Coordinates of C-alpha atoms in Angstrom, one line a residue:
Chain W
X28 CA 21.2 -2.5 9.7
X29 CA 19.1 -0.9 7.1
X30 CA 18.6 2.3 9.3
X31 CA 22.2 2.6 9.5
X32 CA 22.6 2.3 5.6
X33 CA 19.8 4.9 5.2
X34 CA 21.3 7.5 7.8
X35 CA 24.7 6.8 5.7
X36 CA 23.3 7.3 2.5
X37 CA 21.4 10.5 3.7
X38 CA 24.5 12.1 5.6
X39 CA 27.6 10.5 3.7
X40 CA 28.2 12.8 0.9
X41 CA 27.1 15.8 2.8
X42 CA 29.5 15.4 5.6
X43 CA 32.3 14.7 3.1
X44 CA 31.5 17.9 1.1
X45 CA 31.3 20.0 4.7
X46 CA 35.0 18.6 5.3
X47 CA 36.2 19.5 1.8
X48 CA 34.6 23.0 2.2
X49 CA 36.2 23.4 5.9
X50 CA 39.7 22.5 4.7
X51 CA 39.3 24.6 1.4
X52 CA 38.3 27.8 3.4
X53 CA 40.8 27.3 6.3
X54 CA 43.0 30.2 5.3
X55 CA 40.5 32.2 3.5
X56 CA 39.6 35.5 4.8
X57 CA 37.3 37.2 2.1
X58 CA 34.1 38.2 3.9
X59 CA 31.9 37.0 0.9
X60 CA 32.9 33.4 1.4
X61 CA 31.0 31.5 4.2
X62 CA 33.0 29.2 6.4
X63 CA 31.3 26.1 8.1
X64 CA 32.0 26.8 11.7
X65 CA 31.2 30.6 11.7
X66 CA 28.2 29.9 9.4
X67 CA 26.9 27.7 12.0
X68 CA 27.4 30.0 15.0
X69 CA 25.6 32.4 12.9
X70 CA 22.6 30.1 11.9
X71 CA 22.2 29.4 15.6
X72 CA 22.2 32.8 16.8
X73 CA 20.1 34.4 14.1
X74 CA 17.5 31.8 13.6
X75 CA 17.5 29.7 16.6
X76 CA 16.8 32.5 18.9
X77 CA 13.5 34.8 19.1
X78 CA 13.5 35.1 15.3
X79 CA 12.2 31.6 15.1
X80 CA 8.8 33.0 16.5
X81 CA 9.1 36.4 15.0
X82 CA 10.1 35.4 11.5
X83 CA 10.2 31.6 10.9
X84 CA 7.2 30.7 12.2
X85 CA 5.0 33.3 10.5
X86 CA 6.7 32.4 7.1
X87 CA 6.1 28.9 7.6
X88 CA 2.6 29.6 8.6
X89 CA 1.8 31.3 5.5
X90 CA 3.6 28.7 3.1
X91 CA 1.5 25.7 4.8
X92 CA -1.8 28.0 4.5
X93 CA -1.0 28.7 0.9
X94 CA -0.1 25.1 0.1
X95 CA -3.4 23.9 2.0
X96 CA -5.6 26.1 0.0
X97 CA -3.8 25.3 -3.3
X98 CA -4.4 21.6 -2.5
X99 CA -7.9 21.7 -1.6
X100 CA -8.8 24.0 -4.5
X101 CA -6.9 22.4 -7.1
X102 CA -8.2 18.8 -6.3
X103 CA -11.9 20.3 -6.0
X104 CA -11.5 22.2 -9.3
X105 CA -9.3 19.2 -10.9
X106 CA -12.2 16.8 -9.9
X107 CA -14.9 18.8 -11.5
X108 CA -13.1 19.8 -14.8
X109 CA -11.7 16.1 -15.0
X110 CA -15.0 14.7 -14.8
X111 CA -17.0 17.0 -16.9
X112 CA -16.3 17.3 -20.4
X113 CA -17.8 20.7 -21.2
X114 CA -16.0 22.0 -18.1
X115 CA -12.7 20.9 -19.6
X116 CA -13.6 22.0 -23.0
X117 CA -14.4 25.7 -21.7
X118 CA -11.7 25.9 -19.3
X119 CA -8.7 24.5 -21.3
X120 CA -7.6 27.5 -23.2
X121 CA -8.0 29.7 -20.0
X122 CA -5.9 27.4 -17.9
X123 CA -3.1 27.3 -20.4
X124 CA -3.0 31.1 -20.3
X125 CA -3.3 31.5 -16.7
X126 CA -0.7 28.8 -16.0
X127 CA 1.8 30.5 -18.3
X128 CA 1.8 33.8 -16.0
X129 CA 4.7 33.8 -13.6
X130 CA 3.1 34.3 -10.5
X131 CA 5.9 36.5 -9.1
X132 CA 4.7 39.3 -11.6
X133 CA 1.4 39.2 -9.5
X134 CA 3.1 40.7 -6.5
X135 CA 3.1 44.2 -7.5
X136 CA -0.6 43.9 -8.8
X137 CA -1.7 42.0 -5.8
X138 CA 0.3 44.5 -3.6
X139 CA -2.1 47.3 -5.0
X140 CA -5.2 45.2 -4.9
X141 CA -5.1 43.6 -1.7
X142 CA -2.4 45.6 0.2
X143 CA 0.7 44.7 2.1
X144 CA -0.6 42.0 4.2
X145 CA -0.6 38.1 4.6
X146 CA -3.6 37.7 2.6
X147 CA -1.6 39.1 -0.5
X148 CA 1.4 36.9 0.3
X149 CA -0.8 33.9 0.7
X150 CA -2.6 34.5 -2.4
X151 CA 1.0 34.7 -4.3
X152 CA 1.6 31.5 -3.2
X153 CA -1.8 30.2 -4.1
X154 CA -1.6 31.6 -7.6
X155 CA 1.6 29.5 -8.0
X156 CA 1.2 26.4 -6.2
X157 CA -2.7 25.8 -7.5
X158 CA -1.5 24.9 -11.2
X159 CA 0.5 21.9 -10.5
X160 CA -2.2 20.3 -8.2
X161 CA -5.0 21.3 -10.6
X162 CA -3.5 20.3 -13.8
X163 CA -2.2 16.8 -12.4
X164 CA -5.5 16.2 -10.7
X165 CA -7.3 16.7 -14.1
X166 CA -4.7 14.4 -15.7
X167 CA -5.3 11.9 -13.0
X168 CA -9.2 12.0 -13.2
X169 CA -8.9 11.5 -17.0
X170 CA -6.6 8.6 -16.8
X171 CA -8.9 6.4 -14.4
X172 CA -8.9 3.1 -16.1
X173 CA -11.9 2.3 -18.1
X174 CA -12.6 -1.2 -16.9
X175 CA -12.5 -0.1 -13.3
X176 CA -14.9 2.9 -14.0
X177 CA -17.3 0.6 -15.8
X178 CA -17.1 -1.9 -12.7
X179 CA -18.0 1.1 -10.4
X180 CA -21.0 1.9 -12.9
X181 CA -22.1 -1.6 -13.0
X182 CA -22.4 -1.9 -9.2
X183 CA -24.2 1.5 -8.8
X184 CA -21.3 3.4 -7.3
X185 CA -21.9 7.0 -8.3
X186 CA -22.3 10.6 -7.5
X187 CA -20.3 11.3 -4.1
X188 CA -19.4 7.6 -3.7
X189 CA -17.7 7.5 -7.1
X190 CA -15.7 10.4 -6.3
X191 CA -14.6 9.0 -2.8
X192 CA -14.1 5.3 -3.8
X193 CA -13.0 5.6 -7.4
X194 CA -12.0 9.0 -8.6
X195 CA -10.0 10.5 -5.6
X196 CA -8.0 7.2 -5.0
X197 CA -7.6 6.6 -8.8
X198 CA -6.2 10.0 -9.2
X199 CA -4.2 10.2 -6.1
X200 CA -0.7 9.1 -7.5
X201 CA -0.9 12.1 -10.1
X202 CA -2.2 14.5 -7.3
X203 CA 0.7 13.6 -5.2
X204 CA 2.9 14.3 -7.9
X205 CA 1.4 17.8 -8.3
X206 CA 1.6 18.5 -4.7
X207 CA 5.4 17.7 -4.7
X208 CA 6.0 20.2 -7.5
X209 CA 3.7 22.7 -5.6
X210 CA 6.0 22.3 -2.5
X211 CA 9.0 23.4 -4.5
X212 CA 7.3 26.5 -6.1
X213 CA 5.4 27.5 -2.7
X214 CA 8.9 27.6 -0.9
X215 CA 10.2 30.0 -3.8
X216 CA 7.1 32.4 -3.6
X217 CA 6.9 32.6 0.2
X218 CA 10.6 34.1 0.2
X219 CA 9.9 36.3 -2.9
X220 CA 6.5 37.4 -1.5
X221 CA 8.4 38.5 1.8
X222 CA 11.4 40.2 0.0
X223 CA 9.1 42.6 -1.7
X224 CA 7.1 43.9 1.1
X225 CA 6.9 42.5 4.6
X226 CA 7.4 43.4 8.1
X227 CA 8.4 39.8 9.1
X228 CA 9.3 36.5 7.4
X229 CA 12.7 34.6 6.3
X230 CA 12.7 36.6 3.0
X231 CA 12.5 40.0 4.9
X232 CA 15.4 39.4 7.1
X233 CA 17.6 38.0 4.4
X234 CA 16.9 41.1 2.4
X235 CA 17.7 43.0 5.5
X236 CA 20.9 41.6 6.0
X237 CA 21.8 42.1 2.4
X238 CA 21.0 45.8 2.7
X239 CA 23.5 45.7 5.7
X240 CA 26.0 43.7 4.0
X241 CA 25.8 41.1 6.9
X242 CA 27.3 38.3 4.5
X243 CA 27.4 35.4 7.0
X244 CA 24.0 36.3 8.2
X245 CA 22.7 36.2 4.7
X246 CA 24.3 32.8 4.0
X247 CA 22.7 31.4 7.3
X248 CA 19.4 32.5 5.7
X249 CA 20.3 30.4 2.5
X250 CA 21.2 27.3 4.8
X251 CA 18.0 27.6 6.7
X252 CA 15.9 27.6 3.5
X253 CA 17.7 24.5 2.5
X254 CA 16.7 22.6 5.6
X255 CA 13.1 24.1 5.4
X256 CA 12.9 22.4 2.1
X257 CA 14.5 19.1 3.0
X258 CA 12.1 18.8 6.0
X259 CA 9.1 19.5 4.0
X260 CA 9.9 17.0 1.3
X261 CA 10.6 14.4 4.2
X262 CA 7.3 15.2 5.6
X263 CA 5.4 14.9 2.2
X264 CA 7.4 11.5 1.6
X265 CA 6.1 10.0 4.8
X266 CA 2.4 11.2 3.6
X267 CA 2.9 9.6 0.3
X268 CA 4.2 6.5 1.7
X269 CA 0.9 6.2 3.6
X270 CA -1.6 7.3 0.8
X271 CA 0.1 5.5 -1.8
X272 CA 1.0 2.4 -0.3
X273 CA -1.3 0.4 -2.7
X274 CA 0.2 2.2 -5.7
X275 CA 3.8 1.1 -4.8
X276 CA 2.8 -2.3 -3.9
X277 CA 0.9 -2.4 -7.5
X278 CA 3.8 -1.3 -9.2
X279 CA 6.1 -3.6 -7.5
X280 CA 3.8 -6.5 -8.2
X281 CA 3.4 -5.6 -12.0
X282 CA 7.3 -5.4 -12.5
X283 CA 7.1 -9.3 -11.6
X284 CA 8.2 -9.1 -8.1
Chain L
X28 CA -36.0 -16.4 -35.1
X29 CA -34.1 -19.4 -33.5
X30 CA -35.7 -19.1 -30.2
X31 CA -37.9 -21.5 -28.2
X32 CA -37.4 -24.4 -30.2
X33 CA -36.4 -26.8 -27.4
X34 CA -39.1 -26.2 -24.8
X35 CA -37.0 -24.6 -22.3
X36 CA -39.4 -21.6 -21.9
X37 CA -42.4 -24.0 -21.1
X38 CA -40.3 -25.8 -18.4
X39 CA -38.5 -23.2 -16.6
X40 CA -40.6 -20.4 -15.1
X41 CA -39.7 -16.7 -14.8
X42 CA -37.9 -14.8 -17.5
X43 CA -35.0 -12.9 -15.8
X44 CA -33.6 -11.4 -18.9
X45 CA -35.3 -10.5 -21.8
X46 CA -33.6 -9.1 -25.0
X47 CA -35.6 -8.0 -28.0
X48 CA -34.9 -6.8 -31.5
X49 CA -31.7 -5.3 -29.9
X50 CA -29.4 -3.4 -32.5
X51 CA -26.6 -1.3 -32.4
X52 CA -25.2 0.7 -35.1
X53 CA -22.2 3.0 -34.6
X54 CA -21.8 6.3 -36.3
X55 CA -18.5 7.3 -37.2
X56 CA -16.5 9.6 -39.6
X57 CA -16.5 6.7 -42.1
X58 CA -20.2 6.3 -42.0
X59 CA -22.5 4.0 -40.2
X60 CA -21.3 0.7 -38.9
X61 CA -23.9 -1.6 -38.3
X62 CA -22.5 -4.0 -35.3
X63 CA -25.5 -5.7 -34.0
X64 CA -28.4 -6.1 -36.3
X65 CA -31.1 -7.9 -34.4
X66 CA -30.9 -9.9 -31.2
X67 CA -33.8 -11.6 -29.3
X68 CA -33.6 -14.0 -26.6
X69 CA -34.8 -14.7 -23.2
X70 CA -32.7 -16.0 -20.1
X71 CA -35.1 -18.0 -17.5
X72 CA -34.4 -18.5 -13.8
X73 CA -31.5 -20.9 -13.2
X74 CA -30.2 -20.9 -16.7
X75 CA -26.8 -21.0 -17.6
X76 CA -26.5 -19.5 -21.1
X77 CA -23.0 -19.4 -23.1
X78 CA -22.7 -17.2 -25.8
X79 CA -20.2 -17.9 -28.4
X80 CA -19.4 -16.4 -31.8
X81 CA -16.4 -15.7 -34.1
X82 CA -14.1 -12.9 -32.9
X83 CA -15.6 -9.5 -34.0
X84 CA -19.2 -10.9 -33.6
X85 CA -20.2 -8.0 -31.3
X86 CA -20.0 -10.0 -28.0
X87 CA -18.7 -7.2 -26.0
X88 CA -20.9 -4.6 -27.8
X89 CA -23.8 -6.8 -26.6
X90 CA -22.7 -7.2 -23.1
X91 CA -22.2 -3.5 -22.7
X92 CA -25.8 -2.9 -23.8
X93 CA -27.2 -5.5 -21.5
X94 CA -25.4 -4.0 -18.6
X95 CA -26.4 -0.7 -19.3
X96 CA -22.8 0.7 -20.2
X97 CA -23.8 1.5 -24.0
X98 CA -27.1 2.6 -25.3
X99 CA -28.6 0.3 -27.9
X100 CA -29.8 1.9 -31.2
X101 CA -32.9 0.0 -31.2
X102 CA -34.8 -2.7 -29.0
X103 CA -35.2 -3.5 -25.3
X104 CA -33.5 -5.0 -22.7
X105 CA -35.5 -6.0 -19.7
X106 CA -34.3 -7.2 -16.2
X107 CA -37.2 -8.9 -14.3
X108 CA -39.6 -7.2 -16.5
X109 CA -38.3 -3.7 -15.9
X110 CA -36.5 -2.1 -18.8
X111 CA -32.8 -1.4 -18.5
X112 CA -31.6 2.1 -19.1
X113 CA -28.1 2.6 -17.7
X114 CA -26.6 0.4 -15.2
X115 CA -29.4 -1.6 -13.6
X116 CA -29.8 -2.9 -10.1
X117 CA -29.7 -6.8 -10.1
X118 CA -26.9 -7.0 -12.7
X119 CA -23.6 -8.0 -11.8
X120 CA -20.8 -8.4 -14.3
X121 CA -17.4 -10.1 -14.2
X122 CA -14.9 -8.7 -16.7
X123 CA -12.1 -10.3 -18.6
X124 CA -9.7 -7.8 -17.3
X125 CA -9.7 -8.9 -13.6
X126 CA -6.5 -6.8 -12.8
X127 CA -8.1 -3.7 -13.9
X128 CA -11.6 -4.4 -12.5
X129 CA -10.9 -4.6 -8.8
X130 CA -10.1 -1.4 -6.7
X131 CA -6.3 -1.7 -6.1
X132 CA -6.5 0.6 -3.1
X133 CA -9.0 -1.5 -1.2
X134 CA -8.5 -4.8 0.3
X135 CA -10.3 -8.0 -0.9
X136 CA -12.7 -7.7 1.8
X137 CA -13.3 -3.9 0.8
X138 CA -13.9 -4.8 -2.7
X139 CA -16.3 -7.3 -2.2
X140 CA -18.2 -5.4 0.3
X141 CA -18.4 -2.0 -1.7
X142 CA -21.4 -2.8 -3.9
X143 CA -23.4 -4.0 -0.8
X144 CA -22.6 -0.8 1.0
X145 CA -23.7 1.2 -1.9
X146 CA -26.8 -0.7 -2.0
X147 CA -27.4 0.1 1.9
X148 CA -27.0 -3.3 3.1
X149 CA -26.7 -3.3 6.9
X150 CA -23.4 -3.8 8.3
X151 CA -23.8 -7.3 10.0
X152 CA -25.4 -8.8 7.1
X153 CA -22.9 -7.2 4.6
X154 CA -19.9 -9.0 6.7
X155 CA -21.6 -12.3 6.5
X156 CA -22.4 -12.0 2.8
X157 CA -18.8 -11.1 1.9
X158 CA -17.4 -14.0 4.1
X159 CA -19.8 -16.4 2.8
X160 CA -19.0 -15.3 -0.9
X161 CA -15.2 -15.4 -0.3
X162 CA -15.5 -18.9 1.3
X163 CA -17.5 -19.9 -1.9
X164 CA -14.6 -19.1 -3.9
X165 CA -12.1 -20.5 -1.3
X166 CA -10.5 -17.0 -0.6
X167 CA -12.0 -16.9 3.0
X168 CA -8.3 -16.5 4.2
X169 CA -7.5 -13.4 1.9
X170 CA -9.7 -10.8 3.4
X171 CA -7.0 -8.5 4.1
X172 CA -4.9 -8.8 1.1
X173 CA -4.7 -6.3 -1.6
X174 CA -5.7 -7.8 -5.1
X175 CA -2.3 -7.1 -6.5
X176 CA -0.9 -9.5 -4.0
X177 CA -2.8 -12.4 -5.4
X178 CA -2.5 -14.4 -8.4
X179 CA -4.5 -13.8 -11.6
X180 CA -6.9 -16.6 -11.1
X181 CA -7.3 -15.6 -7.4
X182 CA -8.1 -12.1 -8.3
X183 CA -10.7 -13.2 -10.7
X184 CA -12.2 -15.3 -8.0
X185 CA -12.5 -12.2 -5.9
X186 CA -14.4 -10.6 -9.0
X187 CA -16.8 -13.5 -8.7
X188 CA -17.1 -13.2 -5.1
X189 CA -18.2 -9.5 -5.5
X190 CA -20.6 -10.5 -8.2
X191 CA -22.1 -13.4 -6.1
X192 CA -22.2 -11.3 -2.8
X193 CA -24.4 -8.9 -4.5
X194 CA -27.1 -11.2 -5.1
X195 CA -27.8 -10.4 -8.8
X196 CA -30.9 -11.1 -10.8
X197 CA -28.6 -12.2 -13.8
X198 CA -24.8 -12.6 -13.7
X199 CA -22.8 -11.5 -16.8
X200 CA -19.4 -12.8 -17.6
X201 CA -17.3 -11.4 -20.3
X202 CA -14.7 -13.9 -21.5
X203 CA -13.7 -14.1 -17.8
X204 CA -11.1 -16.9 -18.3
X205 CA -9.7 -15.8 -21.4
X206 CA -6.5 -14.2 -19.6
X207 CA -5.6 -17.0 -17.3
X208 CA -3.5 -20.3 -17.8
X209 CA -5.3 -23.5 -18.9
X210 CA -5.1 -25.3 -15.5
X211 CA -6.5 -22.2 -13.5
X212 CA -9.1 -21.8 -16.1
X213 CA -10.4 -25.5 -15.7
X214 CA -10.5 -24.7 -11.7
X215 CA -12.4 -21.6 -12.5
X216 CA -14.9 -23.1 -14.6
X217 CA -15.8 -25.7 -12.1
X218 CA -16.0 -22.9 -9.5
X219 CA -18.4 -21.0 -11.4
X220 CA -20.5 -24.1 -12.0
X221 CA -20.7 -24.9 -8.3
X222 CA -21.7 -21.3 -7.4
X223 CA -24.3 -21.4 -10.1
X224 CA -25.8 -24.6 -8.9
X225 CA -25.6 -23.6 -5.1
X226 CA -27.0 -20.3 -5.3
X227 CA -29.6 -21.2 -8.3
X228 CA -28.1 -18.2 -10.3
X229 CA -28.9 -17.0 -13.7
X230 CA -25.9 -16.7 -15.8
X231 CA -25.1 -15.3 -19.1
X232 CA -21.7 -16.3 -20.1
X233 CA -19.7 -14.8 -23.0
X234 CA -16.8 -16.8 -24.5
X235 CA -14.9 -17.5 -27.8
X236 CA -14.0 -20.9 -26.5
X237 CA -16.3 -23.5 -27.9
X238 CA -15.2 -26.3 -25.4
X239 CA -16.0 -23.9 -22.6
X240 CA -19.2 -23.2 -23.8
X241 CA -20.3 -26.8 -24.0
X242 CA -18.8 -27.7 -20.7
X243 CA -20.3 -24.8 -18.6
X244 CA -23.8 -24.0 -20.3
X245 CA -27.1 -25.5 -19.9
X246 CA -27.6 -23.9 -23.2
X247 CA -25.3 -22.3 -26.0
X248 CA -26.2 -19.4 -28.1
X249 CA -24.4 -19.1 -31.2
X250 CA -23.8 -15.4 -32.6
X251 CA -23.3 -14.6 -36.4
X252 CA -20.7 -12.4 -37.7
X253 CA -21.3 -8.6 -37.4
X254 CA -23.7 -7.2 -38.2
X255 CA -24.8 -9.9 -35.5
X256 CA -27.9 -12.0 -35.1
X257 CA -28.6 -15.0 -33.3
X258 CA -27.5 -18.0 -35.6
X259 CA -28.5 -20.9 -33.5
X260 CA -29.7 -21.6 -30.0
X261 CA -28.6 -25.1 -28.5
X262 CA -29.9 -26.8 -25.4
X263 CA -26.9 -28.7 -23.8
X264 CA -28.3 -31.8 -22.4
X265 CA -25.2 -33.2 -20.5
X266 CA -25.7 -34.4 -16.9
X267 CA -25.9 -31.5 -14.3
X268 CA -22.9 -33.1 -12.4
X269 CA -19.8 -32.2 -14.5
X270 CA -16.2 -33.0 -14.4
X271 CA -13.2 -31.9 -16.2
X272 CA -12.0 -35.5 -17.2
X273 CA -15.4 -37.5 -17.6
X274 CA -17.7 -34.9 -18.9
X275 CA -15.2 -34.0 -21.6
X276 CA -14.8 -37.6 -22.4
X277 CA -18.5 -38.2 -23.0
X278 CA -19.5 -39.0 -26.8
X279 CA -22.4 -36.5 -26.1
X280 CA -20.0 -33.7 -25.4
X281 CA -18.0 -34.6 -28.7
X282 CA -21.2 -34.4 -30.5
X283 CA -22.3 -31.0 -29.0
X284 CA -18.9 -29.9 -29.5
X285 CA -18.7 -30.7 -33.0
X286 CA -21.9 -29.2 -33.6
X287 CA -21.1 -25.7 -32.0
X288 CA -17.9 -25.9 -33.7
X289 CA -19.6 -26.4 -37.2
X290 CA -22.0 -23.3 -36.3
X291 CA -19.0 -21.2 -35.3
X292 CA -17.2 -22.0 -38.6
X293 CA -20.4 -21.3 -40.5
X294 CA -20.7 -18.1 -38.6
X295 CA -17.5 -16.6 -39.7
X296 CA -18.9 -16.5 -43.1
X297 CA -22.5 -15.6 -42.2
X298 CA -23.6 -12.1 -41.3
X299 CA -26.8 -10.7 -40.6
X300 CA -28.9 -13.8 -41.2
X301 CA -30.1 -16.5 -39.1
X302 CA -29.2 -20.0 -40.3
X303 CA -32.3 -21.6 -41.8
X304 CA -31.8 -25.3 -41.7
X305 CA -28.7 -27.2 -40.0
X306 CA -27.4 -30.7 -39.8
X307 CA -28.9 -32.7 -37.1

């Protein structure tokens, strides 16, 4: 029953919108306006054929690699900066400056320095995705409860054990919030980095369609990116449900449940 | 100094906790604030000492210094003859804020086990000690629960089990029952007495509740107002077998309670000096 309810919740409004869209565009002939059925046909022929291997998979590969690097780097640096007062004091102004730079502006710079390759595109993703994870990790580490921290100290839990048993789990709700933000930023940067200079990828293909004024194909690319975004956040939600099981329970319990 | 007036030292053997001329002065923007002036007392093996004092008498500052969480300005804390500098092996603490002292991402079992794991206790012994400690506090059935699934009193029992399982030289308790309801409080008091007797523990119990200090302790140490000194040190000569109803009904309980009450009342106005004489 609850599964049915969930499916209805997720699909109800989209189906309704597609129906409205279908009837509203029945008589329309403008080439710039997409229509549901032709769009779906294009989507299948453009993205579910061999392009899935030559463009979609490389794009997603770069995104996953960039995200993974950002998460690992962000957590490691965040735990260090968050735990050491001197490191925080030293790095704070620099971090404020660096995070204010839109990472897309680094694409021309990185093109010159690194060249037109995957390393450049992954670097762009990392430069954008690192900050949400890093800053949220610092906040998470700093906000660990004092009594809990004292309990750990009293029982001799220090060094690596402290990081593993106290700091990381204590900061995990904040870290997960950072990862969620990074995901959205990463998807944008993945496409943008491919629009500039690339031999393959979803962004490259969409730009090619634009150059050829292949409007339905372009729209199918937009649809693909939407689907990728939804799938990624669904995967993240699943991971989060596992990692933050205790946190959800704690919240529910303290709300008098 | 009001120590050693009742012969406890000569009867009981080893000194577990030695506190000598302990002082703490906070230096803030508004200048220096003397919180603790000078404290000297010994805790012997098997003693159950309750520290009472008016609010703001530096009880928490004292606890933090003894547990190595706060560096004293002067004086010595020694555990089993070894000077305490930073959190020491052999000390366990039960905090007032039970909901914030257990790891919410770990099960009850993992919470009790973690200090033992950190201390390098072998797995089989670890499991046995965790189970024993949780059975001591009647929570043997809640191994796999998370702390937030339990009531406040049960959570504090887990914290007590964690402390007991680590087999501390001295167990410090910082107003552990101040945040639970009255009925649970009575149960927890009896539980701590039971665990104390069964394991021959040495306990320093901080409280602001006069009844509780007399009911629980074998000794009550009364602190003055800040800057804190020890105002009096009273031996509780009630029978070891205590009961919430009959013990609290004893004439001697009422006498002791009155005595401590008067001392605390006096302490409210008395800062920085020990009482020279007191009514018998």
